[in-house]
PDB file of C-alpha atoms in Angstrom:
ATOM      1  CA  MET G   1      39.861  -4.740 -19.361  1.00 46.00           C
ATOM      2  CA  THR G   2      37.018  -7.133 -18.591  1.00 57.00           C
ATOM      3  CA  ASP G   3      37.978  -7.243 -14.904  1.00 58.00           C
ATOM      4  CA  VAL G   4      38.116  -3.430 -14.782  1.00 55.00           C
ATOM      5  CA  THR G   5      34.720  -3.182 -16.439  1.00 57.00           C
ATOM      6  CA  THR G   6      33.248  -5.757 -14.045  1.00 68.00           C
ATOM      7  CA  ALA G   7      34.635  -3.911 -11.026  1.00 67.00           C
ATOM      8  CA  THR G   8      33.224  -0.624 -12.334  1.00 71.00           C
ATOM      9  CA  ASP G   9      29.834  -2.232 -12.923  1.00 73.00           C
ATOM     10  CA  ARG G  10      29.831  -3.619  -9.386  1.00 80.00           C
ATOM     11  CA  ARG G  11      30.657  -0.215  -7.904  1.00 85.00           C
ATOM     12  CA  SER G  12      27.917   1.425  -9.975  1.00 85.00           C
ATOM     13  CA  SER G  13      25.456  -1.272  -8.924  1.00 86.00           C
ATOM     14  CA  LEU G  14      26.351  -0.812  -5.244  1.00 87.00           C
ATOM     15  CA  LEU G  15      26.001   2.971  -5.481  1.00 92.00           C
ATOM     16  CA  ALA G  16      22.662   2.560  -7.278  1.00 92.00           C
ATOM     17  CA  THR G  17      21.412   0.194  -4.569  1.00 91.00           C
ATOM     18  CA  LEU G  18      22.447   2.636  -1.844  1.00 92.00           C
ATOM     19  CA  ALA G  19      20.812   5.527  -3.731  1.00 92.00           C
ATOM     20  CA  LEU G  20      17.575   3.559  -4.093  1.00 93.00           C
ATOM     21  CA  LEU G  21      17.643   2.638  -0.405  1.00 91.00           C
ATOM     22  CA  ALA G  22      18.225   6.280   0.559  1.00 91.00           C
ATOM     23  CA  MET G  23      15.319   7.353  -1.655  1.00 91.00           C
ATOM     24  CA  THR G  24      13.087   4.649  -0.163  1.00 89.00           C
ATOM     25  CA  ALA G  25      14.026   5.732   3.368  1.00 89.00           C
ATOM     26  CA  CYS G  26      13.180   9.315   2.427  1.00 90.00           C
ATOM     27  CA  TRP G  27       9.762   8.227   1.163  1.00 84.00           C
ATOM     28  CA  GLY G  28       9.234   6.198   4.329  1.00 82.00           C
ATOM     29  CA  SER G  29      10.023   9.235   6.477  1.00 84.00           C
ATOM     30  CA  THR G  30       7.064  11.144   5.016  1.00 83.00           C
ATOM     31  CA  PHE G  31       4.246   8.840   6.138  1.00 76.00           C
ATOM     32  CA  PHE G  32       3.637  10.304   9.574  1.00 73.00           C
ATOM     33  CA  LEU G  33       4.153  13.843   8.189  1.00 80.00           C
ATOM     34  CA  ILE G  34       1.553  13.283   5.458  1.00 81.00           C
ATOM     35  CA  LYS G  35      -0.891  11.714   7.915  1.00 75.00           C
ATOM     36  CA  ASP G  36      -0.750  14.875  10.022  1.00 80.00           C
ATOM     37  CA  LEU G  37      -0.775  17.323   7.100  1.00 86.00           C
ATOM     38  CA  LEU G  38      -3.793  15.786   5.355  1.00 81.00           C
ATOM     39  CA  ASP G  39      -5.975  16.691   8.324  1.00 83.00           C
ATOM     40  CA  ARG G  40      -5.719  20.305   7.114  1.00 90.00           C
ATOM     41  CA  VAL G  41      -4.884  20.168   3.379  1.00 89.00           C
ATOM     42  CA  PRO G  42      -6.842  18.042   0.836  1.00 89.00           C
ATOM     43  CA  THR G  43      -4.746  15.236  -0.615  1.00 86.00           C
ATOM     44  CA  LEU G  44      -4.827  16.271  -4.275  1.00 90.00           C
ATOM     45  CA  ASP G  45      -4.076  19.888  -3.334  1.00 93.00           C
ATOM     46  CA  PHE G  46      -1.082  18.681  -1.315  1.00 93.00           C
ATOM     47  CA  LEU G  47       0.178  16.593  -4.248  1.00 93.00           C
ATOM     48  CA  ALA G  48      -0.236  19.488  -6.694  1.00 94.00           C
ATOM     49  CA  VAL G  49       1.627  21.941  -4.461  1.00 95.00           C
ATOM     50  CA  ARG G  50       4.313  19.402  -3.584  1.00 95.00           C
ATOM     51  CA  PHE G  51       5.195  18.506  -7.162  1.00 96.00           C
ATOM     52  CA  ALA G  52       4.860  22.088  -8.413  1.00 96.00           C
ATOM     53  CA  ILE G  53       7.469  23.175  -5.858  1.00 97.00           C
ATOM     54  CA  ALA G  54       9.671  20.184  -6.761  1.00 96.00           C
ATOM     55  CA  ALA G  55       9.474  21.045 -10.471  1.00 96.00           C
ATOM     56  CA  ALA G  56      10.271  24.733  -9.844  1.00 96.00           C
ATOM     57  CA  ALA G  57      13.257  23.844  -7.648  1.00 96.00           C
ATOM     58  CA  MET G  58      14.686  21.399 -10.186  1.00 96.00           C
ATOM     59  CA  LEU G  59      14.276  23.872 -13.054  1.00 96.00           C
ATOM     60  CA  LEU G  60      15.983  26.549 -10.957  1.00 95.00           C
ATOM     61  CA  VAL G  61      18.975  24.273 -10.277  1.00 94.00           C
ATOM     62  CA  ALA G  62      19.282  22.810 -13.799  1.00 94.00           C
ATOM     63  CA  PRO G  63      17.323  25.000 -16.233  1.00 93.00           C
ATOM     64  CA  ARG G  64      18.866  23.467 -19.378  1.00 94.00           C
ATOM     65  CA  ALA G  65      18.758  19.785 -18.456  1.00 96.00           C
ATOM     66  CA  VAL G  66      15.441  19.115 -20.216  1.00 95.00           C
ATOM     67  CA  ALA G  67      16.569  20.969 -23.350  1.00 95.00           C
ATOM     68  CA  ARG G  68      19.562  18.634 -23.645  1.00 96.00           C
ATOM     69  CA  LEU G  69      17.326  15.568 -23.887  1.00 96.00           C
ATOM     70  CA  SER G  70      16.688  14.043 -27.280  1.00 96.00           C
ATOM     71  CA  PRO G  71      13.075  14.080 -28.554  1.00 96.00           C
ATOM     72  CA  ALA G  72      12.792  10.325 -27.907  1.00 96.00           C
ATOM     73  CA  VAL G  73      13.973  10.662 -24.298  1.00 97.00           C
ATOM     74  CA  ARG G  74      11.534  13.532 -23.740  1.00 97.00           C
ATOM     75  CA  ARG G  75       8.688  11.336 -24.965  1.00 97.00           C
ATOM     76  CA  HIS G  76       9.777   8.584 -22.586  1.00 97.00           C
ATOM     77  CA  ALA G  77       9.938  11.018 -19.656  1.00 97.00           C
ATOM     78  CA  VAL G  78       6.441  12.357 -20.443  1.00 97.00           C
ATOM     79  CA  VAL G  79       5.045   8.804 -20.542  1.00 97.00           C
ATOM     80  CA  LEU G  80       6.760   7.899 -17.262  1.00 97.00           C
ATOM     81  CA  GLY G  81       5.583  11.102 -15.576  1.00 97.00           C
ATOM     82  CA  GLY G  82       2.058  10.414 -16.803  1.00 97.00           C
ATOM     83  CA  LEU G  83       2.110   6.881 -15.377  1.00 97.00           C
ATOM     84  CA  TYR G  84       3.354   8.127 -12.020  1.00 95.00           C
ATOM     85  CA  GLY G  85       0.969  11.083 -11.855  1.00 94.00           C
ATOM     86  CA  VAL G  86      -2.129   9.008 -12.647  1.00 95.00           C
ATOM     87  CA  ALA G  87      -0.973   6.347 -10.166  1.00 93.00           C
ATOM     88  CA  GLN G  88      -0.702   9.008  -7.454  1.00 88.00           C
ATOM     89  CA  ILE G  89      -4.269  10.171  -8.103  1.00 89.00           C
ATOM     90  CA  LEU G  90      -5.704   6.628  -8.207  1.00 90.00           C
ATOM     91  CA  GLN G  91      -3.862   5.654  -5.040  1.00 86.00           C
ATOM     92  CA  THR G  92      -5.193   8.783  -3.344  1.00 82.00           C
ATOM     93  CA  ALA G  93      -8.756   8.147  -4.534  1.00 83.00           C
ATOM     94  CA  GLY G  94      -8.528   4.532  -3.403  1.00 83.00           C
ATOM     95  CA  LEU G  95      -7.319   5.603   0.037  1.00 76.00           C
ATOM     96  CA  ALA G  96     -10.627   7.429   0.570  1.00 74.00           C
ATOM     97  CA  HIS G  97     -12.436   4.062   0.313  1.00 79.00           C
ATOM     98  CA  THR G  98      -9.791   1.739   1.750  1.00 75.00           C
ATOM     99  CA  PRO G  99      -8.069   1.394   5.142  1.00 71.00           C
ATOM    100  CA  ALA G 100      -4.532   2.781   5.029  1.00 67.00           C
ATOM    101  CA  SER G 101      -2.989  -0.590   5.901  1.00 65.00           C
ATOM    102  CA  VAL G 102      -4.801  -2.356   3.052  1.00 71.00           C
ATOM    103  CA  SER G 103      -3.920   0.472   0.660  1.00 73.00           C
ATOM    104  CA  GLY G 104      -0.261   0.127   1.628  1.00 74.00           C
ATOM    105  CA  PHE G 105      -0.275  -3.607   0.982  1.00 75.00           C
ATOM    106  CA  ILE G 106      -2.078  -3.373  -2.374  1.00 80.00           C
ATOM    107  CA  THR G 107       0.203  -0.538  -3.502  1.00 82.00           C
ATOM    108  CA  GLY G 108       3.159  -2.741  -2.571  1.00 82.00           C
ATOM    109  CA  MET G 109       1.910  -5.311  -5.068  1.00 85.00           C
ATOM    110  CA  TYR G 110       4.056  -3.496  -7.637  1.00 88.00           C
ATOM    111  CA  VAL G 111       6.732  -5.874  -6.307  1.00 86.00           C
ATOM    112  CA  VAL G 112       4.832  -8.738  -7.958  1.00 85.00           C
ATOM    113  CA  CYS G 113       3.673  -6.804 -11.032  1.00 89.00           C
ATOM    114  CA  THR G 114       7.145  -5.522 -11.908  1.00 90.00           C
ATOM    115  CA  PRO G 115       8.771  -8.886 -12.808  1.00 88.00           C
ATOM    116  CA  LEU G 116       5.621  -9.916 -14.694  1.00 88.00           C
ATOM    117  CA  PHE G 117       5.677  -6.738 -16.794  1.00 91.00           C
ATOM    118  CA  ALA G 118       9.470  -6.974 -17.222  1.00 89.00           C
ATOM    119  CA  ALA G 119       9.116 -10.529 -18.530  1.00 87.00           C
ATOM    120  CA  VAL G 120       6.365  -9.576 -20.988  1.00 87.00           C
ATOM    121  CA  ILE G 121       7.581  -6.146 -22.141  1.00 89.00           C
ATOM    122  CA  LEU G 122      11.366  -6.467 -21.886  1.00 85.00           C
ATOM    123  CA  ARG G 123      11.484 -10.246 -22.415  1.00 82.00           C
ATOM    124  CA  THR G 124      13.729 -10.704 -19.374  1.00 80.00           C
ATOM    125  CA  ARG G 125      14.036 -14.103 -17.742  1.00 79.00           C
ATOM    126  CA  ILE G 126      13.044 -14.159 -14.090  1.00 77.00           C
ATOM    127  CA  GLY G 127      14.969 -16.777 -12.107  1.00 80.00           C
ATOM    128  CA  LEU G 128      13.550 -18.896  -9.296  1.00 82.00           C
ATOM    129  CA  LEU G 129      15.623 -17.093  -6.659  1.00 82.00           C
ATOM    130  CA  THR G 130      14.300 -13.742  -7.853  1.00 82.00           C
ATOM    131  CA  TRP G 131      10.725 -15.040  -7.678  1.00 85.00           C
ATOM    132  CA  ALA G 132      11.455 -16.338  -4.175  1.00 87.00           C
ATOM    133  CA  ALA G 133      12.592 -12.827  -3.187  1.00 87.00           C
ATOM    134  CA  VAL G 134       9.463 -11.299  -4.762  1.00 88.00           C
ATOM    135  CA  LEU G 135       7.151 -13.655  -2.870  1.00 89.00           C
ATOM    136  CA  LEU G 136       9.072 -13.167   0.386  1.00 89.00           C
ATOM    137  CA  ALA G 137       8.834  -9.376   0.050  1.00 87.00           C
ATOM    138  CA  THR G 138       5.101  -9.599  -0.692  1.00 87.00           C
ATOM    139  CA  ALA G 139       4.491 -11.849   2.313  1.00 88.00           C
ATOM    140  CA  GLY G 140       6.491  -9.449   4.480  1.00 85.00           C
ATOM    141  CA  LEU G 141       4.373  -6.531   3.280  1.00 83.00           C
ATOM    142  CA  GLY G 142       1.276  -8.508   4.201  1.00 81.00           C
ATOM    143  CA  VAL G 143       2.557  -9.202   7.720  1.00 83.00           C
ATOM    144  CA  LEU G 144       3.488  -5.532   8.137  1.00 75.00           C
ATOM    145  CA  THR G 145       0.239  -4.015   6.930  1.00 70.00           C
ATOM    146  CA  LEU G 146      -2.724  -6.380   6.739  1.00 70.00           C
ATOM    147  CA  SER G 147      -5.300  -7.078   9.415  1.00 65.00           C
ATOM    148  CA  GLY G 148      -8.014  -7.959   6.921  1.00 63.00           C
ATOM    149  CA  LEU G 149      -8.641  -7.696   3.193  1.00 60.00           C
ATOM    150  CA  SER G 150     -11.753  -7.344   1.080  1.00 63.00           C
ATOM    151  CA  LEU G 151     -12.023  -6.355  -2.565  1.00 68.00           C
ATOM    152  CA  GLY G 152     -14.125  -3.324  -3.425  1.00 80.00           C
ATOM    153  CA  TYR G 153     -13.935  -0.131  -5.474  1.00 83.00           C
ATOM    154  CA  GLY G 154     -11.135   1.401  -3.425  1.00 81.00           C
ATOM    155  CA  GLU G 155      -9.044  -1.752  -3.503  1.00 84.00           C
ATOM    156  CA  ALA G 156      -9.580  -2.160  -7.257  1.00 88.00           C
ATOM    157  CA  ILE G 157      -8.354   1.305  -8.231  1.00 90.00           C
ATOM    158  CA  THR G 158      -5.451   1.006  -5.772  1.00 86.00           C
ATOM    159  CA  LEU G 159      -4.436  -2.194  -7.558  1.00 88.00           C
ATOM    160  CA  VAL G 160      -4.517  -0.283 -10.861  1.00 93.00           C
ATOM    161  CA  ALA G 161      -2.233   2.299  -9.240  1.00 92.00           C
ATOM    162  CA  ALA G 162       0.171  -0.487  -8.209  1.00 90.00           C
ATOM    163  CA  MET G 163       0.252  -1.720 -11.805  1.00 93.00           C
ATOM    164  CA  LEU G 164       1.033   1.794 -13.037  1.00 96.00           C
ATOM    165  CA  TYR G 165       3.859   2.099 -10.491  1.00 94.00           C
ATOM    166  CA  ALA G 166       5.207  -1.228 -11.782  1.00 94.00           C
ATOM    167  CA  LEU G 167       5.071   0.027 -15.364  1.00 96.00           C
ATOM    168  CA  HIS G 168       6.908   3.165 -14.231  1.00 96.00           C
ATOM    169  CA  ILE G 169       9.658   1.027 -12.685  1.00 95.00           C
ATOM    170  CA  VAL G 170       9.919  -1.134 -15.816  1.00 95.00           C
ATOM    171  CA  GLY G 171       9.975   1.953 -18.040  1.00 95.00           C
ATOM    172  CA  LEU G 172      12.746   3.573 -16.021  1.00 94.00           C
ATOM    173  CA  GLY G 173      14.749   0.357 -16.205  1.00 91.00           C
ATOM    174  CA  ALA G 174      14.386   0.289 -19.977  1.00 92.00           C
ATOM    175  CA  TRP G 175      14.787   3.972 -20.819  1.00 95.00           C
ATOM    176  CA  SER G 176      16.873   5.754 -18.177  1.00 93.00           C
ATOM    177  CA  THR G 177      20.597   6.362 -18.644  1.00 94.00           C
ATOM    178  CA  PRO G 178      23.024   8.079 -16.247  1.00 93.00           C
ATOM    179  CA  GLN G 179      23.578  11.047 -18.580  1.00 94.00           C
ATOM    180  CA  ASP G 180      19.834  11.655 -19.047  1.00 96.00           C
ATOM    181  CA  ALA G 181      18.770  11.012 -15.429  1.00 95.00           C
ATOM    182  CA  LEU G 182      18.555  14.656 -14.349  1.00 95.00           C
ATOM    183  CA  GLY G 183      16.631  15.877 -17.396  1.00 97.00           C
ATOM    184  CA  MET G 184      14.286  12.886 -17.311  1.00 97.00           C
ATOM    185  CA  SER G 185      13.544  13.345 -13.614  1.00 97.00           C
ATOM    186  CA  ILE G 186      12.800  17.055 -14.072  1.00 97.00           C
ATOM    187  CA  LEU G 187      10.419  16.420 -16.967  1.00 97.00           C
ATOM    188  CA  GLN G 188       8.691  13.624 -15.038  1.00 97.00           C
ATOM    189  CA  VAL G 189       8.130  15.919 -12.052  1.00 97.00           C
ATOM    190  CA  ILE G 190       6.735  18.640 -14.338  1.00 97.00           C
ATOM    191  CA  VAL G 191       4.272  16.184 -15.884  1.00 97.00           C
ATOM    192  CA  ILE G 192       3.238  14.865 -12.440  1.00 96.00           C
ATOM    193  CA  ALA G 193       2.667  18.440 -11.216  1.00 96.00           C
ATOM    194  CA  VAL G 194       0.544  19.296 -14.260  1.00 96.00           C
ATOM    195  CA  ILE G 195      -1.597  16.168 -13.872  1.00 95.00           C
ATOM    196  CA  CYS G 196      -2.201  16.823 -10.166  1.00 94.00           C
ATOM    197  CA  LEU G 197      -2.966  20.513 -10.783  1.00 94.00           C
ATOM    198  CA  VAL G 198      -5.464  19.636 -13.514  1.00 93.00           C
ATOM    199  CA  ALA G 199      -7.116  17.093 -11.206  1.00 90.00           C
ATOM    200  CA  THR G 200      -7.577  19.559  -8.347  1.00 91.00           C
ATOM    201  CA  ALA G 201      -8.014  22.868 -10.227  1.00 88.00           C
ATOM    202  CA  PRO G 202     -11.834  22.689 -10.650  1.00 87.00           C
ATOM    203  CA  ASP G 203     -12.307  22.952  -6.869  1.00 85.00           C
ATOM    204  CA  GLY G 204      -9.448  25.388  -6.328  1.00 88.00           C
ATOM    205  CA  VAL G 205      -6.137  24.686  -4.609  1.00 90.00           C
ATOM    206  CA  VAL G 206      -6.007  24.830  -0.811  1.00 91.00           C
ATOM    207  CA  LEU G 207      -2.593  25.938   0.494  1.00 92.00           C
ATOM    208  CA  PRO G 208      -1.052  25.265   3.911  1.00 92.00           C
ATOM    209  CA  ASP G 209      -1.870  28.074   6.345  1.00 91.00           C
ATOM    210  CA  ASN G 210       1.034  27.877   8.798  1.00 93.00           C
ATOM    211  CA  GLY G 211       4.822  27.698   8.766  1.00 92.00           C
ATOM    212  CA  ARG G 212       5.040  24.155  10.145  1.00 91.00           C
ATOM    213  CA  ASP G 213       2.872  22.758   7.366  1.00 93.00           C
ATOM    214  CA  TRP G 214       4.885  24.657   4.756  1.00 95.00           C
ATOM    215  CA  LEU G 215       8.105  23.150   6.155  1.00 94.00           C
ATOM    216  CA  SER G 216       6.578  19.672   5.805  1.00 92.00           C
ATOM    217  CA  VAL G 217       5.515  20.383   2.222  1.00 94.00           C
ATOM    218  CA  LEU G 218       8.950  21.765   1.337  1.00 95.00           C
ATOM    219  CA  TYR G 219      10.691  18.719   2.799  1.00 95.00           C
ATOM    220  CA  MET G 220       8.425  16.362   0.869  1.00 93.00           C
ATOM    221  CA  ALA G 221       8.791  18.432  -2.317  1.00 95.00           C
ATOM    222  CA  ILE G 222      12.581  18.782  -2.299  1.00 95.00           C
ATOM    223  CA  PHE G 223      13.843  15.634  -0.603  1.00 94.00           C
ATOM    224  CA  ALA G 224      11.027  13.093  -1.045  1.00 91.00           C
ATOM    225  CA  GLY G 225      10.015  14.578  -4.411  1.00 92.00           C
ATOM    226  CA  ALA G 226      12.750  16.124  -6.555  1.00 94.00           C
ATOM    227  CA  LEU G 227      15.825  14.400  -5.114  1.00 94.00           C
ATOM    228  CA  ALA G 228      14.064  11.054  -4.641  1.00 93.00           C
ATOM    229  CA  LEU G 229      12.808  10.852  -8.215  1.00 93.00           C
ATOM    230  CA  PHE G 230      16.227  11.900  -9.542  1.00 95.00           C
ATOM    231  CA  GLY G 231      17.818   9.206  -7.373  1.00 94.00           C
ATOM    232  CA  GLN G 232      15.378   6.585  -8.627  1.00 94.00           C
ATOM    233  CA  THR G 233      15.871   7.582 -12.263  1.00 95.00           C
ATOM    234  CA  TRP G 234      19.672   7.439 -11.946  1.00 95.00           C
ATOM    235  CA  ALA G 235      19.694   4.228  -9.895  1.00 94.00           C
ATOM    236  CA  GLN G 236      17.434   2.410 -12.338  1.00 93.00           C
ATOM    237  CA  SER G 237      19.858   3.132 -15.160  1.00 91.00           C
ATOM    238  CA  HIS G 238      22.124   0.640 -13.333  1.00 90.00           C
ATOM    239  CA  LEU G 239      19.615  -1.834 -11.860  1.00 89.00           C
ATOM    240  CA  SER G 240      17.034  -4.181 -13.334  1.00 87.00           C
ATOM    241  CA  PRO G 241      13.346  -3.396 -12.685  1.00 91.00           C
ATOM    242  CA  THR G 242      12.638  -6.410 -10.456  1.00 86.00           C
ATOM    243  CA  ARG G 243      15.721  -5.822  -8.356  1.00 88.00           C
ATOM    244  CA  SER G 244      14.699  -2.171  -7.967  1.00 91.00           C
ATOM    245  CA  ALA G 245      11.148  -3.101  -6.952  1.00 90.00           C
ATOM    246  CA  ILE G 246      12.370  -5.486  -4.251  1.00 88.00           C
ATOM    247  CA  ILE G 247      14.709  -2.836  -2.824  1.00 89.00           C
ATOM    248  CA  MET G 248      11.864  -0.301  -2.899  1.00 90.00           C
ATOM    249  CA  SER G 249       9.637  -2.710  -0.952  1.00 85.00           C
ATOM    250  CA  MET G 250      11.673  -1.536   2.075  1.00 84.00           C
ATOM    251  CA  GLU G 251       9.534   1.645   2.079  1.00 81.00           C
ATOM    252  CA  PRO G 252       6.939   0.423   4.625  1.00 78.00           C
ATOM    253  CA  VAL G 253       9.761  -0.919   6.793  1.00 82.00           C
ATOM    254  CA  PHE G 254      11.360   2.528   6.870  1.00 83.00           C
ATOM    255  CA  ALA G 255       7.915   4.085   7.400  1.00 78.00           C
ATOM    256  CA  ALA G 256       7.320   1.861  10.424  1.00 77.00           C
ATOM    257  CA  GLY G 257      10.786   2.657  11.770  1.00 80.00           C
ATOM    258  CA  PHE G 258      10.231   6.409  11.509  1.00 80.00           C
ATOM    259  CA  ALA G 259       6.770   6.044  13.054  1.00 75.00           C
ATOM    260  CA  VAL G 260       8.345   4.304  16.041  1.00 77.00           C
ATOM    261  CA  ALA G 261      11.303   6.691  16.341  1.00 78.00           C
ATOM    262  CA  LEU G 262       9.528   9.981  15.652  1.00 73.00           C
ATOM    263  CA  GLY G 263       5.794   9.305  15.646  1.00 64.00           C
ATOM    264  CA  GLY G 264       5.479   7.688  19.056  1.00 67.00           C
ATOM    265  CA  GLU G 265       4.203   4.310  17.806  1.00 67.00           C
ATOM    266  CA  GLY G 266       5.163   1.092  19.582  1.00 73.00           C
ATOM    267  CA  VAL G 267       7.254  -1.819  18.331  1.00 74.00           C
ATOM    268  CA  THR G 268       5.086  -4.847  17.521  1.00 77.00           C
ATOM    269  CA  SER G 269       5.849  -8.432  16.588  1.00 81.00           C
ATOM    270  CA  ARG G 270       4.251  -7.838  13.185  1.00 77.00           C
ATOM    271  CA  LEU G 271       6.611  -4.935  12.556  1.00 76.00           C
ATOM    272  CA  LEU G 272       9.647  -7.037  13.493  1.00 83.00           C
ATOM    273  CA  ILE G 273       8.608 -10.163  11.573  1.00 87.00           C
ATOM    274  CA  GLY G 274       7.305  -8.357   8.474  1.00 83.00           C
ATOM    275  CA  GLY G 275      10.274  -6.015   8.377  1.00 81.00           C
ATOM    276  CA  ALA G 276      12.694  -8.931   8.702  1.00 87.00           C
ATOM    277  CA  MET G 277      10.984 -10.741   5.800  1.00 88.00           C
ATOM    278  CA  VAL G 278      11.196  -7.712   3.497  1.00 86.00           C
ATOM    279  CA  LEU G 279      14.817  -7.126   4.500  1.00 84.00           C
ATOM    280  CA  ALA G 280      15.625 -10.793   3.852  1.00 88.00           C
ATOM    281  CA  ALA G 281      14.106 -10.512   0.379  1.00 86.00           C
ATOM    282  CA  MET G 282      16.298  -7.505  -0.408  1.00 82.00           C
ATOM    283  CA  VAL G 283      19.416  -9.249   0.898  1.00 81.00           C
ATOM    284  CA  LEU G 284      18.559 -12.366  -1.113  1.00 80.00           C
ATOM    285  CA  VAL G 285      18.266 -10.490  -4.383  1.00 75.00           C
ATOM    286  CA  GLU G 286      21.461  -8.529  -3.646  1.00 71.00           C
ATOM    287  CA  LEU G 287      23.682 -11.410  -2.534  1.00 66.00           C
ATOM    288  CA  VAL G 288      22.853 -14.250  -4.913  1.00 60.00           C
ATOM    289  CA  PRO G 289      25.191 -14.490  -7.903  1.00 51.00           C
ATOM    290  CA  ARG G 290      24.255 -12.137 -10.739  1.00 50.00           C
ATOM    291  CA  ARG G 291      23.696 -15.020 -13.170  1.00 46.00           C
ATOM    292  CA  HIS G 292      20.732 -16.091 -11.023  1.00 44.00           C
ATOM    293  CA  ILE G 293      19.137 -12.664 -11.180  1.00 43.00           C
ATOM    294  CA  GLU G 294      17.069 -11.607 -14.154  1.00 44.00           C
ATOM    295  CA  GLY G 295      19.120 -10.508 -17.147  1.00 43.00           C
ATOM    296  CA  GLU G 296      20.387  -6.969 -17.303  1.00 44.00           C
ATOM    297  CA  VAL G 297      17.862  -4.666 -18.922  1.00 44.00           C
ATOM    298  CA  THR G 298      18.513  -3.658 -22.476  1.00 43.00           C
ATOM    299  CA  HIS G 299      17.698   0.006 -23.042  1.00 46.00           C
ATOM    300  CA  ILE G 300      15.074   0.078 -25.745  1.00 45.00           C
ATOM    301  CA  ALA G 301      13.829   2.848 -27.983  1.00 44.00           C
ATOM    302  CA  VAL G 302      10.172   3.502 -28.682  1.00 44.00           C
TER     303      VAL G 302
END
C-alpha cells in the first residue's frame, strides 16, 4: 500500500508541476500583449475588466462551487484574493516609477521571500539544495532583466508586491486542497476583481474600443486569469510553496521566448544565460531526492 501511495503521490506531483509550468507559460505569453494594450487602456482599468470577466466566466461554468466551500475555506480564499489583488495594484503603481526590467526582477524576488515566509509561518525546513536553487533562480532573473538597479519609491512598493505574492504562494500551499481548488480560485478571482474595480472606479473605467483589444483582454481573462489561477490553486495543493515559487520563476523565461517568437525581439546572450540559470534551478529542485527538499506542507486551519 505504501508503494501504491508513493507512486500516486509522484504522479500527482508531476501533474502539478506540469500544470504550474503551463500556467507560468500562459502568464509569460501575455507580456507583449499587455505592453501593446496598455498604450490604449489604463492599467488598473485593464486589470478590473480582466478579472471581472474571469470571475463572470468561472461563475457561469461552476455557479455552485463557492457555495460548497466551508466557511473557513471561504475566509482563506478571501485573504488570498486580497493579497493577490493588492499586490497587482502595488506592482502596477510601482511600474509607473520603475523601468519594466527592474520591476520584473524585483517582482521575481518572491522566489527568495517564499522560503523565508514558509520557514517562519509554516515552520518548514529549507534544505541547502533548495536554497541553492532559490539563489540560482534569483541570479538568473537578474541576468535576464537587470541593466541597472536603484532603490526608490517605485522599487520599494514593487518589493512589497513581491512579498505579498510570496505570502499568496505560501497561503495556497497551506490552505488549498484538490477538492476545494475550483471554489477557492473562483472566490479569489472575485475578490481580485472587486479590489481592482474599487481602485479604478473613482476615475471611471475605460474599456477597449476595438475587437483586437477585446480579444487580448478575453485571452488574458480566461486563460491567463481564470484557468491560470485555478491551475495554480490545484497545483499548490500538491507542491510545497518554495518548489512552486522556483517553478514559477520560469515566467520571464517564457515571456522572453514569446517575445522572440511572436514579438519580433532578438535572441541575446543575456536571454540564453539567464534563461538557462532559471531552468537549471527548476531542474535542480525537481530532480534532487525529496528528502532534500523542504518538508511537505501541512494544511493548517486559521
